Amino acid sequence: MSVVPPAKSKTVNSSISSLNSIDKNATAGVDYKSVKDDLVDSEPVPFKLYNWLFRRHLYRAQDMDAIATRRSVYDDPDIASHYWPKPEYENIHRFDVDARWTLREERALVRKIDWKVMLWAAISFSALNLDHFNLGNTVFRLAFLSAELPSQLISKRLGPDRWIPMQMCCWSIVTMGQFWITGRPSFLLCRALLGFIQGGFIPDLILYLSYFYTKHELPFRLALFWLSSNVCSIFGSFLAVGVLRMRGVQGKAGWRWLFLVEGLITLLVGIATFFKMPPSPTQTKSWFRPNGWFTEREEYIATSRILRDDPTKGDMHNREALSIKRLWKALWDYDLWPLYIVGLLFGIPASPPATYLTLSFRNLGFSTIHSNLLTIPSTVGAMITMVVITLASENFNDRSFVSMFEDVWLLPFLIALRTLPDKRNPWLQYGLSSVLLMYPYTHPIQVGWCSRNAGAVASRTVSASIYNMFVQASSVVAANIYRKDDAPLYRRGNSYLIAICTFNVIILYPGTKAYYLWRNKQRAKIWDAMTSGEKSEYLATTKDVGNRRLDFRFAH
């Protein structure tokens, strides 16, 4: 197998024999006429929901036995060795540049990854949001924010497959401990502990998923990731309705039983996660899973397609700690700063109205239980729009303007809330707020965007944490926009939200896109002027890594 950098390009016959050594039966019937001519040059065709629903006659039947291997830098003998995975890379023994696989094989593998890896990641993320229930105070957010980067550094050293279930078990115990809190000090201590333990959990999971999915597959999976959060919110609402009725059992309040039940559920999921998260596609075999999840051929396909899509994923072992030097470089990666600003500002306009929604229910005379149930319509609407906007991003191959649509959706509703008369119909208030909160949540797109523009495992690890820190900071800011002296109409607060929303639409997102277009143009001007020999010499001698390299292009 091609597990060492090639000194020269291999022959067609050696490529075919390499395939046969992986699995002769799996490749039967596939015509491998030429190593150079059978590769796919085009980008993956994105799924278009509208065409699938209403224009299915336009779809052409695809040849499921056609080669699906995409051309990459590994097919250029002059530069392939410069992108080769490090010897310490955990999947190096299953990497073969000569491997070819069919569309049928790749789709079957991705479906298996979806069921084995993605499904449990979504369940784990739902457990986070289950324990997030009614935990929106500033103490929790600040603790959560401060733990983001340390958690990622621990995860990179131990491996997310170990650290994630450890986090879950720890915070589930703290959640259950809230059953016995006695006053405000113990209440705030539990909130701070929960925030600190849960901090970094989201970037940890995203890093883990990047080991299995390509850059084209990850954004939609992240949308499903956050979709599970909304499903959990609905489940949490019904759970609260049932558990809160336990008030008085053994003389305890209903909310105490709610914390105990939520913590117990999370603890069970956390323990199961120790057995449900293998370290990598080639490390699924263990004493409790003797046959593993994938065949040898599937391991070759899983590894080779990931590295062909992003060679930088072979830069580090999945249990390799970040050096101080690499951490410092990642922190000062100014090309990601525009995305950090996006993370700070994009979520502010929607957050205060979401909080105010429950208050509008109380004005209508509904109880806490019924208020929880009345949030379900906006949650379901948000689930639908989030999936649609994520698919649109891949369809149009755009992140800036598609992500901007969240603020475009919010702006007219914020203006309506600002201009409503003093004596407003509470049901009108509820209707406007509910439709406002059905906005297309673009956070999954932006997380994938940040991951793609990081360009290397070390930078990706740090940038995911920093981006999420800015997102958490936006929650702290948003929590202080609606003030008591502005209640109950919050006209001043809504004016602030309109201003932020307008800034995002007119300046922030267009400016971010313009910046990345400019950076790509700068690099292309230098790179395209180089000869093949100069490019090879640059790749052999440069100390630039990830998105600092001249051959890297930013997504926008």
XYZ file of C-alpha atoms in Angstrom:
556
model
C 0.000 0.000 0.000
C 1.044 3.606 -0.585
C 1.833 4.487 2.971
C 5.106 6.276 2.199
C 5.528 9.347 0.004
C 5.970 8.312 -3.628
C 9.287 9.044 -5.267
C 7.580 8.937 -8.641
C 4.171 8.224 -10.091
C 3.122 4.586 -10.183
C 1.984 2.550 -13.132
C -1.538 1.590 -13.900
C -0.848 -2.049 -13.180
C 0.514 -1.320 -9.712
C -2.606 0.729 -8.997
C -4.890 -2.123 -9.972
C -2.952 -4.688 -7.979
C -3.098 -2.318 -5.012
C -6.858 -2.250 -5.297
C -7.083 -6.007 -5.542
C -4.986 -6.426 -2.420
C -7.586 -4.397 -0.526
C -10.550 -6.450 -1.599
C -10.710 -8.284 -4.910
C -14.404 -9.050 -4.738
C -15.354 -5.473 -3.911
C -13.742 -4.157 -7.085
C -15.028 -6.817 -9.473
C -16.754 -5.422 -12.514
C -15.146 -1.976 -12.200
C -13.042 -0.888 -15.157
C -9.816 0.762 -14.000
C -8.432 1.727 -17.382
C -6.236 4.583 -16.291
C -5.073 5.956 -12.998
C -5.029 9.449 -14.458
C -8.233 9.315 -16.497
C -10.663 7.660 -14.078
C -10.557 10.414 -11.427
C -13.449 12.807 -10.903
C -12.654 16.500 -11.355
C -16.039 18.074 -10.696
C -17.271 19.118 -7.250
C -19.985 16.981 -5.602
C -23.477 17.842 -6.836
C -25.355 19.351 -3.878
C -28.755 18.016 -2.898
C -31.538 20.348 -4.045
C -34.715 19.852 -2.040
C -36.944 21.805 -4.470
C -35.820 19.742 -7.465
C -36.183 16.518 -5.516
C -39.753 17.397 -4.521
C -41.078 19.086 -7.647
C -38.678 18.495 -10.545
C -37.574 14.919 -10.152
C -37.904 14.386 -13.896
C -34.768 16.505 -14.305
C -32.646 14.021 -12.403
C -30.572 11.687 -14.494
C -29.891 8.215 -13.244
C -26.319 8.078 -11.994
C -24.008 5.192 -12.751
C -23.577 3.782 -9.270
C -20.580 1.718 -10.419
C -18.709 4.726 -11.815
C -15.503 5.818 -10.100
C -16.176 8.377 -7.340
C -12.541 9.075 -6.378
C -11.865 12.797 -6.733
C -8.657 14.219 -8.062
C -6.380 15.793 -5.472
C -2.845 17.003 -4.899
C -1.808 13.379 -4.401
C -2.232 12.769 -8.134
C 0.487 15.266 -9.038
C 3.838 13.453 -8.666
C 5.689 16.764 -8.377
C 3.924 17.904 -5.225
C 2.270 14.795 -3.728
C 5.076 14.109 -1.257
C 4.723 17.607 0.233
C 1.151 16.853 1.338
C 1.836 13.362 2.667
C 0.376 12.514 6.108
C 2.840 12.376 8.967
C 4.030 8.917 10.041
C 2.274 9.421 13.385
C -1.129 9.902 11.716
C -3.408 7.205 13.144
C -4.893 6.207 9.761
C -1.660 6.180 7.726
C -1.790 2.386 7.337
C -5.095 2.712 5.471
C -4.091 5.525 3.120
C -3.546 4.574 -0.529
C -3.323 7.203 -3.265
C -3.987 4.520 -5.872
C -7.231 3.340 -4.312
C -10.359 3.817 -6.396
C -13.928 3.333 -5.276
C -17.338 3.560 -6.849
C -20.215 5.894 -6.111
C -22.155 2.940 -4.725
C -19.360 2.125 -2.278
C -18.945 5.713 -1.111
C -22.649 6.266 -0.544
C -22.939 3.023 1.399
C -19.974 4.059 3.553
C -21.378 7.533 4.237
C -24.739 6.024 5.193
C -22.957 3.718 7.614
C -21.046 6.669 9.092
C -24.312 8.596 9.436
C -25.924 5.780 11.404
C -22.882 4.802 13.452
C -21.178 8.148 14.110
C -23.520 11.030 13.341
C -26.568 9.590 15.081
C -24.793 9.138 18.402
C -23.102 12.534 18.105
C -26.585 14.052 17.736
C -27.833 12.120 20.773
C -24.841 13.360 22.786
C -25.488 16.942 21.691
C -29.131 16.567 22.672
C -28.003 15.559 26.157
C -26.107 18.856 26.368
C -29.235 20.807 25.517
C -31.340 18.728 27.871
C -29.169 19.904 30.757
C -29.091 23.386 29.223
C -32.803 23.641 29.962
C -33.517 26.908 31.796
C -29.809 27.600 32.313
C -29.421 30.935 30.571
C -27.908 33.059 33.314
C -24.762 35.130 32.957
C -22.724 33.071 35.448
C -23.301 29.934 33.409
C -22.411 31.658 30.137
C -19.202 33.192 31.462
C -18.042 29.862 32.900
C -18.984 28.121 29.645
C -17.037 30.703 27.640
C -13.910 30.495 29.804
C -13.707 26.702 29.447
C -13.906 26.564 25.637
C -10.208 26.684 24.789
C -8.900 24.624 27.756
C -11.436 21.921 26.923
C -10.270 21.774 23.307
C -6.640 21.474 24.369
C -7.515 18.571 26.698
C -9.603 16.961 23.966
C -6.742 17.181 21.477
C -4.396 15.490 23.956
C -6.736 12.764 25.231
C -8.808 12.400 22.081
C -12.438 13.554 21.757
C -13.597 9.921 21.980
C -12.366 9.886 25.597
C -12.922 13.477 26.666
C -16.511 13.883 25.420
C -18.034 11.040 27.507
C -15.963 12.188 30.502
C -17.486 15.662 30.183
C -20.991 14.235 29.909
C -20.683 12.074 33.000
C -19.215 14.947 35.035
C -21.895 17.493 34.181
C -24.694 14.956 34.630
C -23.541 14.470 38.234
C -23.573 18.247 38.794
C -27.040 18.454 37.209
C -28.356 15.784 39.559
C -26.658 17.604 42.445
C -28.989 20.550 41.896
C -31.679 18.414 43.468
C -30.081 19.213 46.834
C -29.185 22.919 46.452
C -30.147 24.979 49.504
C -29.846 28.611 48.450
C -28.489 31.187 46.049
C -24.743 30.464 46.684
C -25.112 26.723 45.954
C -27.345 27.561 42.981
C -24.701 29.850 41.412
C -21.928 27.365 42.191
C -23.784 24.603 40.326
C -24.380 26.941 37.386
C -20.696 27.857 37.243
C -19.599 24.215 37.461
C -22.033 23.206 34.730
C -20.807 25.959 32.452
C -17.161 25.128 33.032
C -17.627 21.391 32.447
C -19.842 21.833 29.376
C -17.575 24.469 27.825
C -15.782 23.166 24.744
C -18.201 20.286 24.256
C -19.536 21.624 20.940
C -16.102 22.238 19.314
C -14.987 18.828 20.617
C -17.854 17.118 18.787
C -17.255 19.129 15.620
C -13.575 18.166 15.637
C -14.576 14.534 16.078
C -17.027 14.635 13.149
C -14.345 16.176 10.906
C -12.416 12.881 11.195
C -15.214 11.136 9.265
C -16.743 13.713 6.878
C -15.471 15.791 3.969
C -15.851 19.568 3.839
C -18.837 19.190 1.508
C -20.600 16.715 3.806
C -19.958 18.364 7.166
C -22.187 21.516 6.967
C -25.396 19.542 6.393
C -24.463 17.123 9.187
C -23.932 20.115 11.461
C -27.426 21.292 10.548
C -28.735 17.885 11.629
C -26.563 18.318 14.701
C -28.416 21.483 15.718
C -31.687 20.010 14.517
C -31.290 17.430 17.266
C -31.003 20.347 19.694
C -34.427 21.609 18.659
C -35.877 18.117 18.883
C -34.453 17.938 22.391
C -36.082 21.280 23.237
C -39.452 19.852 22.253
C -38.759 16.678 24.222
C -37.608 18.792 27.154
C -40.863 20.735 27.096
C -42.936 17.556 27.363
C -40.547 16.123 29.952
C -40.926 19.261 32.047
C -44.721 19.028 31.835
C -44.633 15.533 33.286
C -41.848 15.898 35.854
C -43.004 19.249 37.233
C -46.226 17.507 38.249
C -44.124 15.552 40.747
C -44.087 18.601 43.023
C -44.752 17.481 46.552
C -43.343 13.966 46.088
C -41.247 13.336 49.239
C -41.842 16.997 50.026
C -39.661 18.222 47.135
C -40.426 20.866 44.503
C -41.064 19.764 40.922
C -38.007 21.598 39.547
C -35.751 19.528 41.842
C -37.115 16.315 40.340
C -36.627 17.789 36.870
C -32.900 18.326 37.486
C -32.569 14.821 38.910
C -34.294 13.170 35.942
C -32.399 15.221 33.347
C -29.088 14.436 35.028
C -29.852 10.725 35.191
C -30.737 10.610 31.486
C -27.493 12.399 30.601
C -25.440 10.086 32.817
C -26.809 7.038 30.989
C -26.034 8.624 27.603
C -22.562 9.611 28.821
C -21.711 6.084 29.964
C -22.957 4.666 26.661
C -20.825 7.217 24.767
C -17.647 5.576 26.079
C -18.632 2.585 23.951
C -20.147 4.456 20.986
C -17.314 6.791 19.910
C -14.320 5.070 18.273
C -11.183 7.225 17.901
C -11.123 7.153 14.077
C -12.448 5.252 11.032
C -9.620 2.701 11.347
C -9.906 2.206 15.113
C -13.419 0.842 15.548
C -12.358 -2.607 16.742
C -12.155 -3.177 20.498
C -12.837 -5.850 23.110
C -16.542 -5.004 23.125
C -16.676 -4.559 19.326
C -14.406 -7.334 18.001
C -15.455 -7.010 14.354
C -15.422 -3.228 14.225
C -17.775 -1.115 12.133
C -15.961 -1.107 8.811
C -14.377 -3.669 6.535
C -10.738 -3.254 5.528
C -11.825 -1.884 2.162
C -14.162 0.624 3.799
C -11.308 1.778 6.036
C -9.175 2.438 2.949
C -12.000 4.379 1.323
C -12.816 6.329 4.510
C -9.196 7.379 5.019
C -8.289 8.082 1.405
C -11.367 10.168 0.634
C -10.904 12.313 3.756
C -7.255 13.052 2.961
C -7.990 13.670 -0.706
C -10.588 16.206 0.374
C -8.327 17.868 2.977
C -4.675 16.746 3.190
C -4.136 18.838 6.343
C -6.118 16.271 8.351
C -3.012 14.087 8.220
C -0.869 16.714 9.967
C -1.474 15.473 13.509
C -2.326 12.342 15.461
C -5.787 12.398 17.039
C -4.202 12.216 20.504
C -1.418 14.716 19.848
C -1.322 17.781 22.077
C -0.841 21.245 20.626
C 2.550 22.842 21.159
C 2.724 26.359 22.582
C 4.085 27.585 19.247
C 1.206 26.120 17.216
C -1.319 27.367 19.750
C 0.095 30.878 19.552
C 0.025 30.856 15.743
C -3.570 29.671 15.732
C -4.628 32.357 18.214
C -3.100 35.082 16.033
C -4.528 33.830 12.762
C -5.955 37.179 11.674
C -7.626 35.681 8.596
C -10.212 34.095 10.903
C -10.958 37.258 12.839
C -13.795 38.303 10.471
C -15.559 35.028 11.316
C -15.067 35.625 15.032
C -16.795 38.999 14.656
C -19.594 37.251 12.781
C -19.897 34.820 15.712
C -20.173 37.729 18.135
C -22.852 39.696 16.280
C -25.012 37.341 14.238
C -26.978 35.815 17.149
C -27.703 38.968 19.159
C -30.821 40.208 17.268
C -32.808 36.990 17.882
C -31.865 36.257 21.477
C -33.814 38.896 23.488
C -37.122 38.287 21.635
C -36.701 34.571 22.384
C -36.523 35.368 26.084
C -39.457 37.779 25.846
C -41.616 35.119 24.199
C -42.257 33.333 27.506
C -43.166 36.668 29.108
C -45.804 37.243 26.448
C -47.316 33.892 27.376
C -47.575 34.985 31.006
C -49.290 38.190 29.896
C -51.844 35.974 28.202
C -52.418 34.174 31.505
C -50.758 30.856 30.666
C -48.951 28.781 33.288
C -45.272 27.831 33.059
C -46.209 24.378 31.763
C -48.438 25.726 28.989
C -45.825 28.384 28.147
C -43.303 25.628 27.484
C -45.740 23.914 25.136
C -46.498 27.133 23.244
C -42.831 27.479 22.257
C -43.062 24.294 20.190
C -44.463 25.914 16.967
C -41.546 28.340 16.691
C -39.096 25.524 17.450
C -40.520 23.326 14.678
C -40.456 26.252 12.245
C -36.821 26.953 13.126
C -35.921 23.321 12.464
C -37.358 23.521 8.953
C -35.748 26.841 8.019
C -32.353 25.758 9.388
C -32.255 22.672 7.170
C -33.410 24.669 4.135
C -30.815 27.441 4.600
C -28.004 24.910 5.072
C -28.954 23.107 1.867
C -29.135 26.476 0.103
C -25.583 27.273 1.205
C -24.263 24.108 -0.420
C -26.455 24.547 -3.509
C -25.121 28.048 -4.181
C -21.646 27.295 -2.773
C -21.913 30.456 -0.726
C -21.617 31.151 2.975
C -21.530 34.935 3.383
C -24.745 35.987 1.678
C -26.655 32.836 2.617
C -25.711 33.280 6.289
C -26.765 36.913 6.044
C -30.323 35.780 5.324
C -30.830 35.095 9.039
C -30.589 38.837 9.717
C -32.626 39.639 6.610
C -35.414 37.480 8.079
C -35.184 39.087 11.523
C -35.065 42.738 10.463
C -38.715 43.350 9.404
C -40.057 41.567 12.500
C -37.819 43.607 14.795
C -39.068 46.776 13.121
C -42.657 45.576 13.612
C -42.031 44.912 17.325
C -40.451 48.345 17.665
C -43.339 50.189 16.010
C -46.304 48.377 17.574
C -48.626 50.701 19.558
C -48.399 50.876 23.341
C -51.703 49.065 23.733
C -50.892 46.017 21.670
C -52.797 42.786 21.301
C -50.823 40.163 23.253
C -51.736 37.512 20.673
C -50.303 39.755 17.946
C -47.159 40.074 20.055
C -46.986 36.289 20.362
C -47.554 35.780 16.624
C -44.834 38.220 15.592
C -42.369 36.793 18.100
C -43.125 33.218 17.064
C -42.607 33.863 13.342
C -39.496 35.903 14.147
C -38.076 32.913 16.035
C -38.669 30.638 13.049
C -35.666 32.390 11.470
C -33.154 30.253 9.525
C -30.403 29.562 12.053
C -27.105 29.833 10.166
C -24.779 28.817 12.993
C -24.140 25.336 11.456
C -23.040 26.974 8.192
C -20.709 29.333 10.003
C -19.173 26.595 12.158
C -18.357 24.605 9.017
C -17.119 27.805 7.363
C -14.726 28.491 10.230
C -13.507 24.891 10.212
C -12.841 24.986 6.483
C -10.985 28.311 6.596
C -8.780 27.178 9.483
C -6.938 24.933 7.033
C -5.108 22.673 9.519
C -5.978 20.429 12.450
C -4.155 22.632 14.991
C -5.805 25.813 13.738
C -9.152 24.058 13.419
C -8.975 22.930 17.040
C -8.282 26.432 18.347
C -10.480 28.364 15.918
C -13.546 26.253 16.742
C -13.094 27.157 20.410
C -12.487 30.856 19.795
C -15.444 31.106 17.438
C -17.719 29.456 20.000
C -16.319 31.754 22.718
C -17.474 34.740 20.679
C -20.868 33.077 20.193
C -21.186 32.604 23.962
C -20.061 36.192 24.526
C -22.885 37.323 22.237
C -25.331 35.536 24.569
C -24.009 37.554 27.501
C -24.379 40.783 25.515
C -27.868 39.865 24.306
C -29.018 39.079 27.849
C -28.412 42.722 28.794
C -30.192 44.469 25.916
C -33.732 44.221 27.306
C -33.572 46.128 30.603
C -36.137 46.614 33.356
C -36.397 50.369 32.804
C -37.335 49.650 29.169
C -40.079 47.106 29.992
C -42.581 45.968 28.903
C -42.321 47.251 25.317
C -38.511 47.342 25.128
C -38.502 50.013 22.458
C -34.937 51.079 23.234
C -33.771 47.468 23.239
C -35.455 46.747 19.916
C -33.808 49.844 18.456
C -30.427 48.402 19.440
C -31.349 45.085 17.845
C -32.436 46.800 14.621
C -29.132 48.678 14.498
C -27.068 45.497 14.984
C -29.170 43.631 12.445
C -28.758 46.412 9.878
C -24.998 46.493 10.465
C -24.801 42.753 9.873
C -26.725 42.974 6.601
C -25.060 46.063 5.130
C -21.490 45.828 6.434
C -20.533 42.652 8.290
C -21.415 39.845 5.876
C -20.616 41.720 2.628
C -17.373 42.925 4.205
C -16.405 39.391 5.244
C -17.016 38.093 1.739
C -15.053 40.974 0.203
C -12.138 40.292 2.546
C -11.855 36.619 1.609
C -12.228 37.379 -2.098
C -9.387 39.876 -1.763
C -7.165 37.410 0.128
C -7.783 34.691 -2.480
C -6.996 37.114 -5.311
C -3.743 38.116 -3.597
C -2.569 34.528 -3.298
C -3.737 33.445 -6.737
C -1.723 36.252 -8.294
C 1.476 34.890 -6.728
C 0.724 31.163 -6.990
C -0.486 31.181 -10.598
C 2.653 33.038 -11.686
C 4.882 30.224 -10.379
C 6.176 27.418 -12.562
C 5.664 23.782 -11.526
C 9.243 23.652 -10.299
C 8.822 26.801 -8.226
C 5.630 25.474 -6.683
C 7.349 22.219 -5.776
C 10.287 24.089 -4.244
C 7.926 26.313 -2.251
C 6.017 23.328 -0.870
C 9.261 21.567 0.025
C 10.817 24.520 1.855
C 7.939 26.602 3.220
C 7.250 26.759 6.939
C 3.713 27.993 6.267
C 0.957 25.601 7.351
C -2.800 25.449 6.841
C -4.379 28.654 5.623
C -1.034 30.467 5.577
C 0.108 28.540 2.495
C -0.049 30.200 -0.890
C -2.026 27.291 -2.354
C -4.820 27.633 0.238
C -8.068 29.367 -0.764
C -10.621 30.709 1.704
C -14.293 29.772 1.471
C -16.718 32.668 1.383
